[in-house]
N, CA, C and O atoms as a Tinker XYZ file with bonds, in Angstrom:
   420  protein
     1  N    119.302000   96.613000   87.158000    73     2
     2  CA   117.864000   96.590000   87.362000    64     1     3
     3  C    117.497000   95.637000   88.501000    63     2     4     5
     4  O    116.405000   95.782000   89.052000    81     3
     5  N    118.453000   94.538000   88.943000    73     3     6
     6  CA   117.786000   93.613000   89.478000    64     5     7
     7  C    117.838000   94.154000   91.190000    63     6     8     9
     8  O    116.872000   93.860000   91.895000    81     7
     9  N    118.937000   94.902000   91.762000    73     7    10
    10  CA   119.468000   95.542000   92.635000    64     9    11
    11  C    118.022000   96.981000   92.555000    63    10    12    13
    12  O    118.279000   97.896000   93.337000    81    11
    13  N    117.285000   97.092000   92.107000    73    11    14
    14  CA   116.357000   98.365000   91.726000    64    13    15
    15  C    115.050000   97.821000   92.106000    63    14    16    17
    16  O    114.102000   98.478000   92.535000    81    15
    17  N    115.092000   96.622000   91.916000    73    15    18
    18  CA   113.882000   95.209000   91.830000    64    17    19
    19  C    113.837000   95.052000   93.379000    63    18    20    21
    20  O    112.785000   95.095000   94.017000    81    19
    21  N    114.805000   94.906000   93.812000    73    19    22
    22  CA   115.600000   94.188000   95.477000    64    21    23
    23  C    115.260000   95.362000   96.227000    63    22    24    25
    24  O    114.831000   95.134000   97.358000    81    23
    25  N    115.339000   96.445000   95.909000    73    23    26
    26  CA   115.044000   97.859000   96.843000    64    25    27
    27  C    113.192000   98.763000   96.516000    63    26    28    29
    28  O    112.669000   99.615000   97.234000    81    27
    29  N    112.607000   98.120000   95.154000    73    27    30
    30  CA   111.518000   98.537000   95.375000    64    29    31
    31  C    110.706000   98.243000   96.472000    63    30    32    33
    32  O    109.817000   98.886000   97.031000    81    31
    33  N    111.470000   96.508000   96.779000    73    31    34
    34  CA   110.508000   96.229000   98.272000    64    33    35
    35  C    110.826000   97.244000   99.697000    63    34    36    37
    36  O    110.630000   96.799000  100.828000    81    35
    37  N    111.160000   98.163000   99.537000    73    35    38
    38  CA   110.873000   99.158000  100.591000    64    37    39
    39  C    109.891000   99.861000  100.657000    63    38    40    41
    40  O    109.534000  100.315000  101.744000    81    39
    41  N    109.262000  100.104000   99.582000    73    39    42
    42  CA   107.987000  100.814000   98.841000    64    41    43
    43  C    106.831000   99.723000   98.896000    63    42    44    45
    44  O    106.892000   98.500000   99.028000    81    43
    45  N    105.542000  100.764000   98.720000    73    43    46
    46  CA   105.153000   99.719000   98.309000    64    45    47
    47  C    104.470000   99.645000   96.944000    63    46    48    49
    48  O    103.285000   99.791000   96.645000    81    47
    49  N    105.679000   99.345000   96.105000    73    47    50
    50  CA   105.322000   99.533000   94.792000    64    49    51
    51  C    104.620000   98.254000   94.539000    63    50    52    53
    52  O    103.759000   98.213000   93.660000    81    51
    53  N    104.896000   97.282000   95.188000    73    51    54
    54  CA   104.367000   95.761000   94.613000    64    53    55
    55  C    103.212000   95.272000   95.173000    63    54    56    57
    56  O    102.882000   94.097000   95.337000    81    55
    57  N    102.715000   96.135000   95.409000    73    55    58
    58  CA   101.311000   96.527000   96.872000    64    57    59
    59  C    100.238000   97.432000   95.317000    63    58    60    61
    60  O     99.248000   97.039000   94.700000    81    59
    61  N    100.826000   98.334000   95.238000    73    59    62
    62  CA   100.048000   99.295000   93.733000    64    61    63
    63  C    100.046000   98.922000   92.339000    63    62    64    65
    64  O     99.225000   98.867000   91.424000    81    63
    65  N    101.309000   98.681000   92.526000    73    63    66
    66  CA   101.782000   98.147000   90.406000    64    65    67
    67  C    101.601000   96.750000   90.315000    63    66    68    69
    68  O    102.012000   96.118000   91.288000    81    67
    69  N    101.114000   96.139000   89.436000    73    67    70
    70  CA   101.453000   94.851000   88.793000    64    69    71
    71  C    103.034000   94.808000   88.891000    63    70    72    73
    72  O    103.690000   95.717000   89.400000    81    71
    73  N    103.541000   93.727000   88.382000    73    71    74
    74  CA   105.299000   93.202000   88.445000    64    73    75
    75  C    105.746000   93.872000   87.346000    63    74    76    77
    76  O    106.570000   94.784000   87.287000    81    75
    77  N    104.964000   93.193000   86.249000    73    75    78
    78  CA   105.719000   94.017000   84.805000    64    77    79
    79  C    105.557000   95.801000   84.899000    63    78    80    81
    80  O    106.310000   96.464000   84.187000    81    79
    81  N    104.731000   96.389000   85.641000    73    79    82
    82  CA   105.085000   97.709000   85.628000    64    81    83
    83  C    106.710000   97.944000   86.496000    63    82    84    85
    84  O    107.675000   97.976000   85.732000    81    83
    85  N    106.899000   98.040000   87.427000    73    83    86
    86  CA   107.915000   97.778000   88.185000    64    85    87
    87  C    109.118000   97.149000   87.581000    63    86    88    89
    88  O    110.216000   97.695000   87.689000    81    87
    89  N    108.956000   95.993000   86.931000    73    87    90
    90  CA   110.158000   95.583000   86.052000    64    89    91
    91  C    110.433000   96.661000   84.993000    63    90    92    93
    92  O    111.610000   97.005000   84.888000    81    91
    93  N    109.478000   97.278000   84.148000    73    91    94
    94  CA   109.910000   97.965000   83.157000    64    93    95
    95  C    110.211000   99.397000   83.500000    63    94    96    97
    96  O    110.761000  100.147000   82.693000    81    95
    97  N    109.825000   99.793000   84.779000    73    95    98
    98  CA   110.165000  100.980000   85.688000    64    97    99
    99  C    111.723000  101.030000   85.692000    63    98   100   101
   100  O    112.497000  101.752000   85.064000    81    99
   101  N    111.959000   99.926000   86.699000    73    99   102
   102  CA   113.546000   99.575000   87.161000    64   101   103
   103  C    114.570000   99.543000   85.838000    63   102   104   105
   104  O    115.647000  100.139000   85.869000    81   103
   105  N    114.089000   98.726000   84.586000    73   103   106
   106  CA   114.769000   98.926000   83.802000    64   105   107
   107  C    115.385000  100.228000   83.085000    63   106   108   109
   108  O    116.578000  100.340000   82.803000    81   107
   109  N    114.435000  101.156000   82.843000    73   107   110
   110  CA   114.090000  102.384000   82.904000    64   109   111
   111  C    115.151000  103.396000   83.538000    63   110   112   113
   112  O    115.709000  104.388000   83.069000    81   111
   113  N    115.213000  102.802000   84.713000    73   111   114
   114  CA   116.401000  103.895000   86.045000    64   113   115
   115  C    117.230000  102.952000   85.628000    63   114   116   117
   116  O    117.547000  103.501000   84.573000    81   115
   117  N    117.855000  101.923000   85.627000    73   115   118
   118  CA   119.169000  101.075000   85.462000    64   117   119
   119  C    119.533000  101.555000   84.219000    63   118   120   121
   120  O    120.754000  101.518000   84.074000    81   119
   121  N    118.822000  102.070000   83.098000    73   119   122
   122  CA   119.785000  102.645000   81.825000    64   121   123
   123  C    120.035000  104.002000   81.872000    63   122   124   125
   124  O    120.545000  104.534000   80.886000    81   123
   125  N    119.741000  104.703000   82.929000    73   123   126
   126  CA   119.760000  106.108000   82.934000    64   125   127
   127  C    121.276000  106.213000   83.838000    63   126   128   129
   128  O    122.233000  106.972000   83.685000    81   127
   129  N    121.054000  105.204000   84.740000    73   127   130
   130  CA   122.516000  105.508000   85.412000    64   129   131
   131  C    123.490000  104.592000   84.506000    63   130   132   133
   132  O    124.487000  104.332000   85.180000    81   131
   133  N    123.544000  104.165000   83.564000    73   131   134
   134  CA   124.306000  103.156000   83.202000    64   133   135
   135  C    124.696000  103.853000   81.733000    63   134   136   137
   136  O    125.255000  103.450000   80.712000    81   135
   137  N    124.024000  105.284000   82.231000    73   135   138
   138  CA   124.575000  105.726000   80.558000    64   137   139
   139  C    123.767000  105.600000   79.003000    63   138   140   141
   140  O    123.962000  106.073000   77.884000    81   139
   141  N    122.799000  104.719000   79.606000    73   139   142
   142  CA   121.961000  104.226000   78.293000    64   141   143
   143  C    120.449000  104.549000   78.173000    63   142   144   145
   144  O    119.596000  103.865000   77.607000    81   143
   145  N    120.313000  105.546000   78.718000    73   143   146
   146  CA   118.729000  106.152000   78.673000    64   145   147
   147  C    118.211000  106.418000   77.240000    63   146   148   149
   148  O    117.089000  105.967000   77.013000    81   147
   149  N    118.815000  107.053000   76.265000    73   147   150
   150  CA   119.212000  107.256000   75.044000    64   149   151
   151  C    117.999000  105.394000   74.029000    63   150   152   153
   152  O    117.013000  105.276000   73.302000    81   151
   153  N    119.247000  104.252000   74.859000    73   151   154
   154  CA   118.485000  103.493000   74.312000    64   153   155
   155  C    117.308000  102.498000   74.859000    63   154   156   157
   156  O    116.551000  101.969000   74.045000    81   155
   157  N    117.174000  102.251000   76.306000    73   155   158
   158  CA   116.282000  102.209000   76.783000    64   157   159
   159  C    114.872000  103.289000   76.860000    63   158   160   161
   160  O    113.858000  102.912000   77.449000    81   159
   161  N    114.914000  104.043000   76.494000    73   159   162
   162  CA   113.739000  105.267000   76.107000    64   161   163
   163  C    113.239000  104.999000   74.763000    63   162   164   165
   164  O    112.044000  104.990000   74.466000    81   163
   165  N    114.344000  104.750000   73.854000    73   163   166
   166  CA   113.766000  104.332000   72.434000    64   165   167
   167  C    113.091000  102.847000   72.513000    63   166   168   169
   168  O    112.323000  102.443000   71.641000    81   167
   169  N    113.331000  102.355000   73.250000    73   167   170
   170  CA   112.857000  100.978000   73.512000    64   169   171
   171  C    111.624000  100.625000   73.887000    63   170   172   173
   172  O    110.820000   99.883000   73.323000    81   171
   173  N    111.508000  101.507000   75.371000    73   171   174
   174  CA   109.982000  101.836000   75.796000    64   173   175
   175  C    109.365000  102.371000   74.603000    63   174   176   177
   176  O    108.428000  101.740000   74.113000    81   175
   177  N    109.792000  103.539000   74.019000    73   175   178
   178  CA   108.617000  104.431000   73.037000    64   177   179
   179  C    108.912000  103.584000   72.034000    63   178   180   181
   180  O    108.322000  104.337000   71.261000    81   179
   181  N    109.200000  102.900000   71.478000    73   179   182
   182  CA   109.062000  102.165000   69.914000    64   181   183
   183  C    108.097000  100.865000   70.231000    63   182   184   185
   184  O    107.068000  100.422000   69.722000    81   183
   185  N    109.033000  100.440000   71.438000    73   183   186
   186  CA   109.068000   98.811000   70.938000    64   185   187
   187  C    107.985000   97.965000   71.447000    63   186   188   189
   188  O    107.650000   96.916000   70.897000    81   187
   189  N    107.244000   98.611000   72.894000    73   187   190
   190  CA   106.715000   98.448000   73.515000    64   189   191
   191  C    105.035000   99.233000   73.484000    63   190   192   193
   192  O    104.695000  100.415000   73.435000    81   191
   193  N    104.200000   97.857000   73.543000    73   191   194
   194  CA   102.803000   98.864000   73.340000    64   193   195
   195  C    102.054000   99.110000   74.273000    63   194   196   197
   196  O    101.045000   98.421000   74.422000    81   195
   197  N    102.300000   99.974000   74.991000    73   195   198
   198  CA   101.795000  100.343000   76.590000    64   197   199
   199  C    100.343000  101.089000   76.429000    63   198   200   201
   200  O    100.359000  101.822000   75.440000    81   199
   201  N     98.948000  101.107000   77.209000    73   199   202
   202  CA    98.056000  102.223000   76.726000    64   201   203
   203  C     98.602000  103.456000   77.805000    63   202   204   205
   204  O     99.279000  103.298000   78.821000    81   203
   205  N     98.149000  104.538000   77.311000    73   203   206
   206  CA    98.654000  105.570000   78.167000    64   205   207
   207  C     98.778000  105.631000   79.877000    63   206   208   209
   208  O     99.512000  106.333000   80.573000    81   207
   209  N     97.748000  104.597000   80.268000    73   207   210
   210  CA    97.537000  104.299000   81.582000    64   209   211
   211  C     99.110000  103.651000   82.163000    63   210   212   213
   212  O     99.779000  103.978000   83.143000    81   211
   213  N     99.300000  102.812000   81.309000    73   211   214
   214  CA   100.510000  101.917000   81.801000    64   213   215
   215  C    101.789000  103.087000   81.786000    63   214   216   217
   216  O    102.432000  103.421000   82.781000    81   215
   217  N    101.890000  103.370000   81.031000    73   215   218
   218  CA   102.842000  104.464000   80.771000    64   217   219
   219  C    102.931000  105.349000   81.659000    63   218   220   221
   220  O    104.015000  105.878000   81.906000    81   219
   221  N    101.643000  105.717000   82.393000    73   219   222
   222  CA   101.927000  106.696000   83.324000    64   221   223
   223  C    102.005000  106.017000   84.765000    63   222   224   225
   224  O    102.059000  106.704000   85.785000    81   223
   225  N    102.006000  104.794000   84.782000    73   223   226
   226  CA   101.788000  104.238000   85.898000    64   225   227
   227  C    104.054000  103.693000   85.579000    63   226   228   229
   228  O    104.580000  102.999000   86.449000    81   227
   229  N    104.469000  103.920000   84.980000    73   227   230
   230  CA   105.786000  103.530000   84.570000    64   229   231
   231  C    106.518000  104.334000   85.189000    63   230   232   233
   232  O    107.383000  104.129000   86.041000    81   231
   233  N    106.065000  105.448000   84.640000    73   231   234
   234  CA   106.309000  107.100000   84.798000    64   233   235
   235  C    106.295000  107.199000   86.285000    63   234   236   237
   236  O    107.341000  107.493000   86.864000    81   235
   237  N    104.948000  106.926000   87.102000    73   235   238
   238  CA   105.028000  107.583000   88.646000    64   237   239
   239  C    106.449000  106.269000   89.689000    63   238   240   241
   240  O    107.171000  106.700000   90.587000    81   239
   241  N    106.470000  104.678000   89.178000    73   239   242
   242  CA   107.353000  104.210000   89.534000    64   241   243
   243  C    108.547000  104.557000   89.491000    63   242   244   245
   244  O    109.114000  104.589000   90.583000    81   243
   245  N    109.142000  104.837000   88.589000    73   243   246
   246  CA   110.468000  105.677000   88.191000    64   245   247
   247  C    110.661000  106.851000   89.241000    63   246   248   249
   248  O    111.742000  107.145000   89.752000    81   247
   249  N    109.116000  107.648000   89.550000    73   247   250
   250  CA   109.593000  108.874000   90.221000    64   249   251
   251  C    109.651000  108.660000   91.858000    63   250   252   253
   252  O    110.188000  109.389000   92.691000    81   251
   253  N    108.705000  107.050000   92.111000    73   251   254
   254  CA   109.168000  106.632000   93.351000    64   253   255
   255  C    109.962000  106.200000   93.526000    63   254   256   257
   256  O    110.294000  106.457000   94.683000    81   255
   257  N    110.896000  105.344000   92.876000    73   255   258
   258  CA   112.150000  105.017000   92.711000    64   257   259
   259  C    113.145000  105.962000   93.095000    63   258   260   261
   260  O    113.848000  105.920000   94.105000    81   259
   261  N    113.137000  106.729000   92.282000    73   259   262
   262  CA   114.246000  108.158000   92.157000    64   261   263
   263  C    114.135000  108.366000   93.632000    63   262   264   265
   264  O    115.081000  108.014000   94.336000    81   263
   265  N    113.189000  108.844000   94.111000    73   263   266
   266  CA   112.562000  110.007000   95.285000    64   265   267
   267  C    113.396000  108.732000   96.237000    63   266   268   269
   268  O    114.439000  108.982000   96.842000    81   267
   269  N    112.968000  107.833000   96.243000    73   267   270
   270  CA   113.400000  106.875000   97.590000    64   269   271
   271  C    115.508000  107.050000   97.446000    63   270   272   273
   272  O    116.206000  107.226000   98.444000    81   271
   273  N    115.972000  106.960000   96.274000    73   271   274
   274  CA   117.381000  106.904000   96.574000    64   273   275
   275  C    118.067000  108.452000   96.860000    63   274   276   277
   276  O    119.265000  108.606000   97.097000    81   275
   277  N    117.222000  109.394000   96.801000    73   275   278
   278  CA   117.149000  110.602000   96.872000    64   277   279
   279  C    117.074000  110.817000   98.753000    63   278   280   281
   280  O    117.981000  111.293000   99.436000    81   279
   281  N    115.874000  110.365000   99.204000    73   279   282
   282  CA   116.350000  110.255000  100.601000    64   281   283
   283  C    116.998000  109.512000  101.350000    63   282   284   285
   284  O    116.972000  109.870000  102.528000    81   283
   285  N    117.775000  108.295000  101.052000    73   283   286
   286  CA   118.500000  108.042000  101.595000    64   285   287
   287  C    119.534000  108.344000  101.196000    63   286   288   289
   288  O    120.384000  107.811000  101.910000    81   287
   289  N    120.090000  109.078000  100.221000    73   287   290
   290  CA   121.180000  109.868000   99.968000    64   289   291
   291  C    122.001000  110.476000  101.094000    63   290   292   293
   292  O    123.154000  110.179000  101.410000    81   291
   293  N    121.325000  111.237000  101.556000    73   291   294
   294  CA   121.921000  112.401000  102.562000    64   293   295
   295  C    122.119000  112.013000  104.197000    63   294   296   297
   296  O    122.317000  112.667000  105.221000    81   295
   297  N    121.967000  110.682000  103.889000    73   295   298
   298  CA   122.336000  109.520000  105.478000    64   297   299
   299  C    123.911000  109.688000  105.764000    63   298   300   301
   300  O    124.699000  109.471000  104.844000    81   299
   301  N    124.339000  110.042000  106.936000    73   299   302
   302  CA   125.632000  109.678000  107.146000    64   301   303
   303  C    125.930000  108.471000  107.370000    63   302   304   305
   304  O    124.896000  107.944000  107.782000    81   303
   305  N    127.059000  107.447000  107.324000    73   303   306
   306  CA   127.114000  106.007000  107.876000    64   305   307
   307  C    126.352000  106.095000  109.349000    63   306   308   309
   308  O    125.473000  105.344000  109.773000    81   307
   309  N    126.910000  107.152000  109.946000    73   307   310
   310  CA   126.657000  106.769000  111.584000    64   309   311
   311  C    124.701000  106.707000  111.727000    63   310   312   313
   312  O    123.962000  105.875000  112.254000    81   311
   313  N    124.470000  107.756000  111.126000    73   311   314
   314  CA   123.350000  107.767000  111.212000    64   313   315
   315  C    122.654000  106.172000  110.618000    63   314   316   317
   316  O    121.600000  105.777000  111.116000    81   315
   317  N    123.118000  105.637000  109.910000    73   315   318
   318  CA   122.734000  104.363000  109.152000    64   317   319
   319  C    122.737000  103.042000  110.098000    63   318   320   321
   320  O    121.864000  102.182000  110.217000    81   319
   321  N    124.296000  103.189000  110.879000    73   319   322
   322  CA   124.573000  102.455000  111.872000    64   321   323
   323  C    123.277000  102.396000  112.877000    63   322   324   325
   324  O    122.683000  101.341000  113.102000    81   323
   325  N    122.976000  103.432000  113.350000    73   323   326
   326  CA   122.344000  103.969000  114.615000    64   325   327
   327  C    120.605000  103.282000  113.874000    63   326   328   329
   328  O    119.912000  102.663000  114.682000    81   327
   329  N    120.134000  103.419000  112.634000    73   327   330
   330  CA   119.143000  102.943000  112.513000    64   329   331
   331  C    119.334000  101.429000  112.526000    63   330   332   333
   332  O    118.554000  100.724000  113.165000    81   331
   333  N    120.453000  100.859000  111.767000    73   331   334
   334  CA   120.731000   99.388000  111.987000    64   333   335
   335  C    120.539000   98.538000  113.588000    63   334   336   337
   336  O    120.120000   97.409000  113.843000    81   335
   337  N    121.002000   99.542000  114.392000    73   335   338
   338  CA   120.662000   98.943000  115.461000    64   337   339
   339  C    119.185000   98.982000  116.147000    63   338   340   341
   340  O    118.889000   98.525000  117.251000    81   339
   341  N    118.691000   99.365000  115.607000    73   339   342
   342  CA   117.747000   99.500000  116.361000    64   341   343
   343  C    116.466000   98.412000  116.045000    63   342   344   345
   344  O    115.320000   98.342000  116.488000    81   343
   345  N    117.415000   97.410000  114.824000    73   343   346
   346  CA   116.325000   96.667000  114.813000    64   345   347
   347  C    116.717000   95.210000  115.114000    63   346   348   349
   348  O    117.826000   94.741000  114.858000    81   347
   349  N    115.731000   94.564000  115.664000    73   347   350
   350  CA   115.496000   93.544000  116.275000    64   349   351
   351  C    116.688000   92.317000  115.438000    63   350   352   353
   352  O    117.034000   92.136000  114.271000    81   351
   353  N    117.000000   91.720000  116.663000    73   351   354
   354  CA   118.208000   90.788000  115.824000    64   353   355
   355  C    117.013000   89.256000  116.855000    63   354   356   357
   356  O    116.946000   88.811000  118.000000    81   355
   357  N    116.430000   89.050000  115.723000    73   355   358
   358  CA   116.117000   87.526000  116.845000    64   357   359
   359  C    116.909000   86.505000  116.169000    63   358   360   361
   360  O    117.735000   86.546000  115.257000    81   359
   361  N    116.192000   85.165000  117.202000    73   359   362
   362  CA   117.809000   83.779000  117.343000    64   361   363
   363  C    117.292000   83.268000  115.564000    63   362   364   365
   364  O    116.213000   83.636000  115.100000    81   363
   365  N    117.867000   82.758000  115.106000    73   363   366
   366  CA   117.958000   81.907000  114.078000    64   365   367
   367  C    116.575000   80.728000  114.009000    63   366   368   369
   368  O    116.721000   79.875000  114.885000    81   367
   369  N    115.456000   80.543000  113.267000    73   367   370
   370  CA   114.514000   79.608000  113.382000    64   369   371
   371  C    115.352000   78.560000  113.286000    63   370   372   373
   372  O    116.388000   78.335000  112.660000    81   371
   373  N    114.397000   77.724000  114.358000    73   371   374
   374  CA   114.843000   76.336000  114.972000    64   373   375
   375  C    115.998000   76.398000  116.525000    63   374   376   377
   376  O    116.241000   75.595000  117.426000    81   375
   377  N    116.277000   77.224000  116.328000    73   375   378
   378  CA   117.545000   77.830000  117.587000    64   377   379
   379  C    116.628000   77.904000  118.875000    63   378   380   381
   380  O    115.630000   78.621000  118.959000    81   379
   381  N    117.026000   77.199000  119.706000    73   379   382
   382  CA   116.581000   77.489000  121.107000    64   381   383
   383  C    117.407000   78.849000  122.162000    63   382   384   385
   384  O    117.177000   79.264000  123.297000    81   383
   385  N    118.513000   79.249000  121.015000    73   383   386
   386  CA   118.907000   80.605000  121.602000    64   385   387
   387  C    118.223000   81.915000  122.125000    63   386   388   389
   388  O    117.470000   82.583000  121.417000    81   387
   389  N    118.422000   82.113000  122.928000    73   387   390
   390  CA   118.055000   83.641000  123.136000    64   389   391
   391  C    118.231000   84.603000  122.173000    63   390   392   393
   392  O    118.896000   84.274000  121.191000    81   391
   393  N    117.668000   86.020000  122.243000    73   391   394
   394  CA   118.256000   86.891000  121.089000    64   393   395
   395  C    119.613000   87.502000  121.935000    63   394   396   397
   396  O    119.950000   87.368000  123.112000    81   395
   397  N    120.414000   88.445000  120.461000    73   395   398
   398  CA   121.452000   89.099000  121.367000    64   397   399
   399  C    120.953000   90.436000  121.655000    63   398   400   401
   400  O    120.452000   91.115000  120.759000    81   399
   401  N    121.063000   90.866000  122.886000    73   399   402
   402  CA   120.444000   92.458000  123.498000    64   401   403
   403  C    121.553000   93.388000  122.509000    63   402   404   405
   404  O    122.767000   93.238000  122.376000    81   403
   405  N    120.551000   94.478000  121.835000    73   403   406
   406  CA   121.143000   95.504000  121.424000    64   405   407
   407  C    121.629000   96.104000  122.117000    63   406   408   409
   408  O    121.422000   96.090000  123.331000    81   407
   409  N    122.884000   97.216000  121.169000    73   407   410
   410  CA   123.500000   98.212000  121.772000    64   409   411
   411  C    122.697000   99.587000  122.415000    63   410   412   413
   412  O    121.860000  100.275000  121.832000    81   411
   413  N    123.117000   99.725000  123.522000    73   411   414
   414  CA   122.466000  100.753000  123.629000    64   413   415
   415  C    123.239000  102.318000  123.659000    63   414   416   417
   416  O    124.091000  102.608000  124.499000    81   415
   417  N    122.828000  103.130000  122.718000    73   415   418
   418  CA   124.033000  104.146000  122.663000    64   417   419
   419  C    123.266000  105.322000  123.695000    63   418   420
   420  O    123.847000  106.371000  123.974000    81   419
């Protein structure tokens, strides 16, 4: 979940949702790949007293979640590489260095 937490900031889930929606989102996808949806689902629906609002606001995180590892799925490395470069490498704060000039392919 915490690796799920670390990649919602690509989204902007933490811009729309409160934290605890998003935390209980991520938890949510971390038991589904981990084999344990089974008991994380009983967990949400028992244990937890959400009003329907929250629940569906759980619900659309999960499906932004999904959707985001869904497109970067089908990235080749190179293609990954090629976006890596393209972003700005500046000097280290406090460094009177220059930056290093990207590659240019």
């Amino acid at each position: 979940a915490w690796y799920l937490i670390n990649d919602s900031y690509r989204l902007d889930l933490c811009l729309e949702y409160p934290p605890h929606i998003v935390a209980i989102a991520a938890i949510r996808v971390a038991g589904t790949y981990a084999n344990q949806r089974a008991t994380v689902d009983s967990w949400f629906n028992e244990r937890l007293t959400f009003n329907a609002e929250h629940r569906s606001h759980v619900n659309q995180v999960v499906e932004q979640l999904i959707s985001m590892y869904e497109e970067y799925s089908h990235l080749e490395p190179e293609e990954i590489q090629q976006l890596l470069n393209k972003i700005p490498n500046p000097p280290p704060v406090g460094s009177n260095m220059e930056p290093t000039p990207q590659l240019q392919n």
